[in-house]
Amino acid sequence: PAARPLDGLSAIVTSGPTHEPIDPVRYIANRSSGRQGHAIAAALRDAGAKVTLVSGPVTLPDPEGIATRHVETAAEMLAAVETALPADIAVFVAAVADWRVAAESNRKIKKTAEGPPALALAENPDILATIGHHAMRPRLVVGFAAETDDLLANARKKLERKGADAILANDVSPQGGVMGGSENTIRLVTIEGVDEWPKLAKEAAAERLAEWIAARLGRGGRQ
Ligand code: C5P
């Protein structure tokens, strides 16, 4: 078979939402479908990389030719990512819950005359920031910034704070239909500047990212 640009390299991709349990039957979740993350895992595979996909709960099938690890919570996602190290490339696409319920109840919380319960929240680990500053940091670390406001300013801050080489900024305002939809309009933000991509199907955006990664790390462009 013909040589591919990421032959011999390994990649970790996170995808989907996380579910943070409240009690045995309830959880906190978000609208991520996993489509963009799964498409990026497939594009990196097609470019020749050995891919581990760490996926939160999604309805998508496991992509062929990819080691898929299924997790539910942010804490489990971080543990699965660390287990998959070392890797050359890491792309953090998952919409990780910022908070979990501080004290998960192991019994179903009942309605009482006292009214609704107060849910205390605790901060979840930031998986991208943890790996971006990790002793085994992959050579290339890419994150997303799903924002509704101040897209570029927030993406630039995220690059620095999370130790990422690139942030793919996308506008998730409800009118855009990105969250759960099939298309994405991305701006690739690095310390060198901002590259505005056209509106693309999530699969095409994934291929474009794989090409960008290959130009950075792959055959011919290897640093
Ligand atoms: O800070 P914010 O959630 O906007 O950052 C988004 C980026 O950080 C995404 O790449 C997401 O996958 C990653 N992230 C993470 N762990 C968290 C929160 C975000 O890996 N707890």
PDB file of C-alpha atoms and ligand atoms in Angstrom:
ATOM      1  CA  PRO A   1       0.000   0.000   0.000  1.00  0.00           C
ATOM      2  CA  ALA A   2       1.041   3.595  -0.633  1.00  0.00           C
ATOM      3  CA  ALA A   3       2.737   5.450   2.228  1.00  0.00           C
ATOM      4  CA  ARG A   4       0.400   7.720   4.149  1.00  0.00           C
ATOM      5  CA  PRO A   5       1.375  10.976   5.840  1.00  0.00           C
ATOM      6  CA  LEU A   6       0.867   9.824   9.449  1.00  0.00           C
ATOM      7  CA  ASP A   7       2.202   6.268   9.079  1.00  0.00           C
ATOM      8  CA  GLY A   8       4.079   5.258  12.224  1.00  0.00           C
ATOM      9  CA  LEU A   9       2.480   7.958  14.410  1.00  0.00           C
ATOM     10  CA  SER A  10      -0.081   7.474  17.181  1.00  0.00           C
ATOM     11  CA  ALA A  11      -3.000   9.693  18.152  1.00  0.00           C
ATOM     12  CA  ILE A  12      -5.508  10.031  20.990  1.00  0.00           C
ATOM     13  CA  VAL A  13      -8.876  11.674  20.296  1.00  0.00           C
ATOM     14  CA  THR A  14     -11.603  12.463  22.852  1.00  0.00           C
ATOM     15  CA  SER A  15     -15.177  12.716  21.618  1.00  0.00           C
ATOM     16  CA  GLY A  16     -18.758  13.126  22.762  1.00  0.00           C
ATOM     17  CA  PRO A  17     -20.220  14.472  25.987  1.00  0.00           C
ATOM     18  CA  THR A  18     -19.590  13.274  29.510  1.00  0.00           C
ATOM     19  CA  HIS A  19     -22.352  12.201  31.857  1.00  0.00           C
ATOM     20  CA  GLU A  20     -21.969  13.221  35.474  1.00  0.00           C
ATOM     21  CA  PRO A  21     -24.220  11.162  37.756  1.00  0.00           C
ATOM     22  CA  ILE A  22     -26.584  12.773  40.264  1.00  0.00           C
ATOM     23  CA  ASP A  23     -27.980   9.483  41.553  1.00  0.00           C
ATOM     24  CA  PRO A  24     -28.427   5.986  40.033  1.00  0.00           C
ATOM     25  CA  VAL A  25     -31.004   7.188  37.484  1.00  0.00           C
ATOM     26  CA  ARG A  26     -30.106  10.840  36.779  1.00  0.00           C
ATOM     27  CA  TYR A  27     -27.139  12.651  35.303  1.00  0.00           C
ATOM     28  CA  ILE A  28     -25.926  16.024  33.999  1.00  0.00           C
ATOM     29  CA  ALA A  29     -25.122  15.984  30.278  1.00  0.00           C
ATOM     30  CA  ASN A  30     -24.740  18.260  27.245  1.00  0.00           C
ATOM     31  CA  ARG A  31     -25.727  18.296  23.558  1.00  0.00           C
ATOM     32  CA  SER A  32     -22.515  16.953  22.044  1.00  0.00           C
ATOM     33  CA  SER A  33     -23.182  14.166  19.509  1.00  0.00           C
ATOM     34  CA  GLY A  34     -19.560  13.009  19.076  1.00  0.00           C
ATOM     35  CA  ARG A  35     -19.794  13.491  15.309  1.00  0.00           C
ATOM     36  CA  GLN A  36     -16.859  15.883  15.038  1.00  0.00           C
ATOM     37  CA  GLY A  37     -14.606  13.868  17.348  1.00  0.00           C
ATOM     38  CA  HIS A  38     -15.400  10.544  15.703  1.00  0.00           C
ATOM     39  CA  ALA A  39     -14.792  12.101  12.259  1.00  0.00           C
ATOM     40  CA  ILE A  40     -11.390  13.397  13.405  1.00  0.00           C
ATOM     41  CA  ALA A  41     -10.443   9.962  14.731  1.00  0.00           C
ATOM     42  CA  ALA A  42     -11.401   8.440  11.356  1.00  0.00           C
ATOM     43  CA  ALA A  43      -9.487  11.092   9.378  1.00  0.00           C
ATOM     44  CA  LEU A  44      -6.324  10.501  11.437  1.00  0.00           C
ATOM     45  CA  ARG A  45      -6.725   6.741  10.904  1.00  0.00           C
ATOM     46  CA  ASP A  46      -7.114   7.294   7.151  1.00  0.00           C
ATOM     47  CA  ALA A  47      -3.931   9.400   7.193  1.00  0.00           C
ATOM     48  CA  GLY A  48      -2.105   6.380   8.657  1.00  0.00           C
ATOM     49  CA  ALA A  49      -2.075   7.102  12.402  1.00  0.00           C
ATOM     50  CA  LYS A  50      -2.729   4.450  15.052  1.00  0.00           C
ATOM     51  CA  VAL A  51      -5.702   5.984  16.839  1.00  0.00           C
ATOM     52  CA  THR A  52      -7.198   5.542  20.310  1.00  0.00           C
ATOM     53  CA  LEU A  53     -10.650   7.125  20.574  1.00  0.00           C
ATOM     54  CA  VAL A  54     -11.869   7.901  24.092  1.00  0.00           C
ATOM     55  CA  SER A  55     -15.596   8.441  23.763  1.00  0.00           C
ATOM     56  CA  GLY A  56     -18.270   9.590  26.156  1.00  0.00           C
ATOM     57  CA  PRO A  57     -21.821   8.252  25.726  1.00  0.00           C
ATOM     58  CA  VAL A  58     -22.840   8.640  22.051  1.00  0.00           C
ATOM     59  CA  THR A  59     -25.186   6.824  19.684  1.00  0.00           C
ATOM     60  CA  LEU A  60     -22.532   6.565  16.940  1.00  0.00           C
ATOM     61  CA  PRO A  61     -20.980   3.191  16.090  1.00  0.00           C
ATOM     62  CA  ASP A  62     -17.325   2.608  16.979  1.00  0.00           C
ATOM     63  CA  PRO A  63     -15.255   3.563  13.919  1.00  0.00           C
ATOM     64  CA  GLU A  64     -13.512   0.649  12.229  1.00  0.00           C
ATOM     65  CA  GLY A  65      -9.803   0.209  12.736  1.00  0.00           C
ATOM     66  CA  ILE A  66      -9.697   2.375  15.849  1.00  0.00           C
ATOM     67  CA  ALA A  67      -9.279   1.266  19.483  1.00  0.00           C
ATOM     68  CA  THR A  68     -12.354   2.823  21.105  1.00  0.00           C
ATOM     69  CA  ARG A  69     -12.545   3.235  24.887  1.00  0.00           C
ATOM     70  CA  HIS A  70     -16.003   3.999  26.303  1.00  0.00           C
ATOM     71  CA  VAL A  71     -16.275   6.227  29.342  1.00  0.00           C
ATOM     72  CA  GLU A  72     -19.046   8.080  31.111  1.00  0.00           C
ATOM     73  CA  THR A  73     -17.564  10.774  33.359  1.00  0.00           C
ATOM     74  CA  ALA A  74     -14.796  13.364  32.974  1.00  0.00           C
ATOM     75  CA  ALA A  75     -12.709  11.560  35.595  1.00  0.00           C
ATOM     76  CA  GLU A  76     -12.977   8.302  33.627  1.00  0.00           C
ATOM     77  CA  MET A  77     -12.122  10.146  30.395  1.00  0.00           C
ATOM     78  CA  LEU A  78      -8.937  11.592  31.906  1.00  0.00           C
ATOM     79  CA  ALA A  79      -7.901   8.176  33.226  1.00  0.00           C
ATOM     80  CA  ALA A  80      -8.463   6.560  29.801  1.00  0.00           C
ATOM     81  CA  VAL A  81      -6.467   9.298  28.049  1.00  0.00           C
ATOM     82  CA  GLU A  82      -3.547   8.923  30.472  1.00  0.00           C
ATOM     83  CA  THR A  83      -3.626   5.149  29.973  1.00  0.00           C
ATOM     84  CA  ALA A  84      -3.335   5.710  26.192  1.00  0.00           C
ATOM     85  CA  LEU A  85      -0.099   7.740  26.560  1.00  0.00           C
ATOM     86  CA  PRO A  86       2.469   8.004  25.089  1.00  0.00           C
ATOM     87  CA  ALA A  87       1.180   9.345  21.780  1.00  0.00           C
ATOM     88  CA  ASP A  88       2.482  11.689  19.102  1.00  0.00           C
ATOM     89  CA  ILE A  89      -0.782  13.556  18.624  1.00  0.00           C
ATOM     90  CA  ALA A  90      -3.740  14.359  20.904  1.00  0.00           C
ATOM     91  CA  VAL A  91      -6.948  16.042  19.796  1.00  0.00           C
ATOM     92  CA  PHE A  92      -9.443  16.935  22.543  1.00  0.00           C
ATOM     93  CA  VAL A  93     -12.862  17.240  20.965  1.00  0.00           C
ATOM     94  CA  ALA A  94     -15.056  15.980  23.799  1.00  0.00           C
ATOM     95  CA  ALA A  95     -17.508  18.386  25.404  1.00  0.00           C
ATOM     96  CA  VAL A  96     -16.369  17.553  28.922  1.00  0.00           C
ATOM     97  CA  ALA A  97     -18.688  18.642  31.725  1.00  0.00           C
ATOM     98  CA  ASP A  98     -17.061  21.457  33.672  1.00  0.00           C
ATOM     99  CA  TRP A  99     -18.694  20.283  36.894  1.00  0.00           C
ATOM    100  CA  ARG A 100     -19.777  17.052  38.476  1.00  0.00           C
ATOM    101  CA  VAL A 101     -22.139  16.543  41.385  1.00  0.00           C
ATOM    102  CA  ALA A 102     -19.975  16.847  44.479  1.00  0.00           C
ATOM    103  CA  ALA A 103     -21.655  14.019  46.376  1.00  0.00           C
ATOM    104  CA  GLU A 104     -23.277  11.519  44.020  1.00  0.00           C
ATOM    105  CA  SER A 105     -26.118   9.776  45.819  1.00  0.00           C
ATOM    106  CA  ASN A 106     -26.076   5.983  45.614  1.00  0.00           C
ATOM    107  CA  ARG A 107     -29.850   5.985  46.152  1.00  0.00           C
ATOM    108  CA  LYS A 108     -32.491   7.632  44.014  1.00  0.00           C
ATOM    109  CA  ILE A 109     -33.190  11.089  45.436  1.00  0.00           C
ATOM    110  CA  LYS A 110     -36.860  11.295  46.498  1.00  0.00           C
ATOM    111  CA  LYS A 111     -39.300  14.181  46.272  1.00  0.00           C
ATOM    112  CA  THR A 112     -39.994  15.511  49.743  1.00  0.00           C
ATOM    113  CA  ALA A 113     -42.205  18.145  51.342  1.00  0.00           C
ATOM    114  CA  GLU A 114     -39.064  20.234  51.913  1.00  0.00           C
ATOM    115  CA  GLY A 115     -38.961  21.034  48.210  1.00  0.00           C
ATOM    116  CA  PRO A 116     -36.232  20.441  45.582  1.00  0.00           C
ATOM    117  CA  PRO A 117     -32.768  19.325  46.694  1.00  0.00           C
ATOM    118  CA  ALA A 118     -29.777  21.636  46.328  1.00  0.00           C
ATOM    119  CA  LEU A 119     -27.100  20.095  44.129  1.00  0.00           C
ATOM    120  CA  ALA A 120     -23.579  21.069  45.141  1.00  0.00           C
ATOM    121  CA  LEU A 121     -21.143  20.891  42.213  1.00  0.00           C
ATOM    122  CA  ALA A 122     -17.405  20.233  42.144  1.00  0.00           C
ATOM    123  CA  GLU A 123     -14.996  21.198  39.355  1.00  0.00           C
ATOM    124  CA  ASN A 124     -13.938  18.466  36.951  1.00  0.00           C
ATOM    125  CA  PRO A 125     -10.334  17.997  35.829  1.00  0.00           C
ATOM    126  CA  ASP A 126      -9.474  19.803  32.597  1.00  0.00           C
ATOM    127  CA  ILE A 127      -8.247  16.937  30.421  1.00  0.00           C
ATOM    128  CA  LEU A 128      -6.728  19.120  27.690  1.00  0.00           C
ATOM    129  CA  ALA A 129      -4.869  21.304  30.219  1.00  0.00           C
ATOM    130  CA  THR A 130      -3.651  18.234  32.130  1.00  0.00           C
ATOM    131  CA  ILE A 131      -2.225  16.611  28.990  1.00  0.00           C
ATOM    132  CA  GLY A 132      -1.002  19.957  27.602  1.00  0.00           C
ATOM    133  CA  HIS A 133       1.267  20.276  30.646  1.00  0.00           C
ATOM    134  CA  HIS A 134       1.964  16.550  31.131  1.00  0.00           C
ATOM    135  CA  ALA A 135       5.404  14.973  31.556  1.00  0.00           C
ATOM    136  CA  MET A 136       4.404  12.708  28.626  1.00  0.00           C
ATOM    137  CA  ARG A 137       2.887  15.534  26.556  1.00  0.00           C
ATOM    138  CA  PRO A 138       2.285  14.476  22.944  1.00  0.00           C
ATOM    139  CA  ARG A 139       4.274  16.477  20.382  1.00  0.00           C
ATOM    140  CA  LEU A 140       1.103  18.013  19.004  1.00  0.00           C
ATOM    141  CA  VAL A 141      -1.829  18.924  21.270  1.00  0.00           C
ATOM    142  CA  VAL A 142      -5.011  20.332  19.743  1.00  0.00           C
ATOM    143  CA  GLY A 143      -8.165  21.523  21.505  1.00  0.00           C
ATOM    144  CA  PHE A 144     -11.516  23.040  20.645  1.00  0.00           C
ATOM    145  CA  ALA A 145     -13.162  26.197  21.903  1.00  0.00           C
ATOM    146  CA  ALA A 146     -16.906  26.062  21.547  1.00  0.00           C
ATOM    147  CA  GLU A 147     -18.049  29.569  22.343  1.00  0.00           C
ATOM    148  CA  THR A 148     -21.037  31.766  21.875  1.00  0.00           C
ATOM    149  CA  ASP A 149     -19.159  35.041  22.608  1.00  0.00           C
ATOM    150  CA  ASP A 150     -15.669  36.533  22.106  1.00  0.00           C
ATOM    151  CA  LEU A 151     -14.603  33.515  20.066  1.00  0.00           C
ATOM    152  CA  LEU A 152     -11.055  34.489  19.102  1.00  0.00           C
ATOM    153  CA  ALA A 153     -10.062  36.177  22.349  1.00  0.00           C
ATOM    154  CA  ASN A 154     -11.200  33.131  24.286  1.00  0.00           C
ATOM    155  CA  ALA A 155      -9.432  30.744  21.903  1.00  0.00           C
ATOM    156  CA  ARG A 156      -6.132  32.631  22.274  1.00  0.00           C
ATOM    157  CA  LYS A 157      -6.381  32.523  26.054  1.00  0.00           C
ATOM    158  CA  LYS A 158      -7.122  28.805  25.888  1.00  0.00           C
ATOM    159  CA  LEU A 159      -3.998  28.094  23.779  1.00  0.00           C
ATOM    160  CA  GLU A 160      -1.786  29.500  26.473  1.00  0.00           C
ATOM    161  CA  ARG A 161      -3.624  28.352  29.572  1.00  0.00           C
ATOM    162  CA  LYS A 162      -4.152  24.785  28.390  1.00  0.00           C
ATOM    163  CA  GLY A 163      -0.742  24.286  26.782  1.00  0.00           C
ATOM    164  CA  ALA A 164      -2.203  23.561  23.331  1.00  0.00           C
ATOM    165  CA  ASP A 165      -0.473  24.016  19.961  1.00  0.00           C
ATOM    166  CA  ALA A 166      -3.756  24.836  18.237  1.00  0.00           C
ATOM    167  CA  ILE A 167      -7.325  25.606  19.216  1.00  0.00           C
ATOM    168  CA  LEU A 168     -10.146  25.055  16.747  1.00  0.00           C
ATOM    169  CA  ALA A 169     -12.645  27.764  17.587  1.00  0.00           C
ATOM    170  CA  ASN A 170     -16.266  27.266  16.624  1.00  0.00           C
ATOM    171  CA  ASP A 171     -19.361  29.290  17.284  1.00  0.00           C
ATOM    172  CA  VAL A 172     -21.999  27.186  19.033  1.00  0.00           C
ATOM    173  CA  SER A 173     -24.703  29.861  19.221  1.00  0.00           C
ATOM    174  CA  PRO A 174     -28.064  28.078  18.904  1.00  0.00           C
ATOM    175  CA  GLN A 175     -28.804  29.638  15.488  1.00  0.00           C
ATOM    176  CA  GLY A 176     -25.613  28.055  14.039  1.00  0.00           C
ATOM    177  CA  GLY A 177     -26.764  24.459  14.583  1.00  0.00           C
ATOM    178  CA  VAL A 178     -23.212  23.215  15.208  1.00  0.00           C
ATOM    179  CA  MET A 179     -23.932  21.313  18.429  1.00  0.00           C
ATOM    180  CA  GLY A 180     -25.496  18.052  17.225  1.00  0.00           C
ATOM    181  CA  GLY A 181     -25.518  19.281  13.600  1.00  0.00           C
ATOM    182  CA  SER A 182     -23.560  18.032  10.593  1.00  0.00           C
ATOM    183  CA  GLU A 183     -21.524  21.125   9.690  1.00  0.00           C
ATOM    184  CA  ASN A 184     -18.958  23.279  11.393  1.00  0.00           C
ATOM    185  CA  THR A 185     -17.341  26.662  10.742  1.00  0.00           C
ATOM    186  CA  ILE A 186     -13.900  26.585  12.289  1.00  0.00           C
ATOM    187  CA  ARG A 187     -11.118  29.058  12.917  1.00  0.00           C
ATOM    188  CA  LEU A 188      -7.776  27.421  13.582  1.00  0.00           C
ATOM    189  CA  VAL A 189      -5.946  29.526  16.155  1.00  0.00           C
ATOM    190  CA  THR A 190      -2.205  29.086  16.805  1.00  0.00           C
ATOM    191  CA  ILE A 191       0.458  31.450  18.134  1.00  0.00           C
ATOM    192  CA  GLU A 192       1.219  32.259  14.484  1.00  0.00           C
ATOM    193  CA  GLY A 193      -2.290  33.543  13.832  1.00  0.00           C
ATOM    194  CA  VAL A 194      -5.805  32.618  12.765  1.00  0.00           C
ATOM    195  CA  ASP A 195      -6.800  30.516   9.753  1.00  0.00           C
ATOM    196  CA  GLU A 196     -10.485  30.889   8.856  1.00  0.00           C
ATOM    197  CA  TRP A 197     -11.943  27.761   7.298  1.00  0.00           C
ATOM    198  CA  PRO A 198     -15.128  27.803   5.246  1.00  0.00           C
ATOM    199  CA  LYS A 199     -18.282  26.119   6.543  1.00  0.00           C
ATOM    200  CA  LEU A 200     -17.583  22.415   6.101  1.00  0.00           C
ATOM    201  CA  ALA A 201     -19.252  19.092   6.781  1.00  0.00           C
ATOM    202  CA  LYS A 202     -17.752  17.716  10.007  1.00  0.00           C
ATOM    203  CA  GLU A 203     -16.044  14.951   7.976  1.00  0.00           C
ATOM    204  CA  ALA A 204     -14.427  17.534   5.668  1.00  0.00           C
ATOM    205  CA  ALA A 205     -13.328  19.648   8.642  1.00  0.00           C
ATOM    206  CA  ALA A 206     -11.765  16.494  10.103  1.00  0.00           C
ATOM    207  CA  GLU A 207      -9.848  15.820   6.878  1.00  0.00           C
ATOM    208  CA  ARG A 208      -8.629  19.389   6.798  1.00  0.00           C
ATOM    209  CA  LEU A 209      -7.371  19.043  10.378  1.00  0.00           C
ATOM    210  CA  ALA A 210      -5.619  15.755   9.516  1.00  0.00           C
ATOM    211  CA  GLU A 211      -3.891  17.536   6.592  1.00  0.00           C
ATOM    212  CA  TRP A 212      -2.820  20.368   8.873  1.00  0.00           C
ATOM    213  CA  ILE A 213      -1.432  17.840  11.384  1.00  0.00           C
ATOM    214  CA  ALA A 214       0.348  15.957   8.603  1.00  0.00           C
ATOM    215  CA  ALA A 215       1.962  19.180   7.393  1.00  0.00           C
ATOM    216  CA  ARG A 216       3.241  19.753  10.937  1.00  0.00           C
ATOM    217  CA  LEU A 217       4.342  16.235  11.836  1.00  0.00           C
ATOM    218  CA  GLY A 218       3.916  13.889   8.934  1.00  0.00           C
ATOM    219  CA  ARG A 219       6.268  12.535   6.293  1.00  0.00           C
ATOM    220  CA  GLY A 220       8.031  15.391   4.586  1.00  0.00           C
ATOM    221  CA  GLY A 221       6.992  17.962   7.173  1.00  0.00           C
ATOM    222  CA  ARG A 222       8.268  16.151  10.263  1.00  0.00           C
ATOM    223  CA  GLN A 223       9.731  18.552  12.850  1.00  0.00           C
TER     224      GLN A 223
HETATM  225  O1  C5P B   1     -12.573  25.556  28.532  1.00  0.00           O
HETATM  226  P1  C5P B   1     -13.370  24.886  27.451  1.00  0.00           P
HETATM  227  O2  C5P B   1     -14.317  23.852  27.964  1.00  0.00           O
HETATM  228  O3  C5P B   1     -14.030  25.842  26.504  1.00  0.00           O
HETATM  229  O4  C5P B   1     -12.254  24.154  26.602  1.00  0.00           O
HETATM  230  C1  C5P B   1     -12.590  23.362  25.502  1.00  0.00           C
HETATM  231  C2  C5P B   1     -11.457  22.439  25.174  1.00  0.00           C
HETATM  232  O5  C5P B   1     -10.909  21.854  26.351  1.00  0.00           O
HETATM  233  C3  C5P B   1     -11.898  21.295  24.315  1.00  0.00           C
HETATM  234  O6  C5P B   1     -10.790  20.875  23.540  1.00  0.00           O
HETATM  235  C4  C5P B   1     -12.290  20.245  25.357  1.00  0.00           C
HETATM  236  O7  C5P B   1     -12.236  18.936  24.840  1.00  0.00           O
HETATM  237  C5  C5P B   1     -11.229  20.472  26.409  1.00  0.00           C
HETATM  238  N1  C5P B   1     -11.668  20.202  27.783  1.00  0.00           N
HETATM  239  C6  C5P B   1     -11.175  19.100  28.458  1.00  0.00           C
HETATM  240  N2  C5P B   1     -11.537  18.870  29.760  1.00  0.00           N
HETATM  241  C7  C5P B   1     -12.382  19.704  30.398  1.00  0.00           C
HETATM  242  C8  C5P B   1     -12.912  20.825  29.719  1.00  0.00           C
HETATM  243  C9  C5P B   1     -12.535  21.039  28.416  1.00  0.00           C
HETATM  244  O8  C5P B   1     -10.401  18.338  27.869  1.00  0.00           O
HETATM  245  N3  C5P B   1     -12.726  19.455  31.650  1.00  0.00           N
END
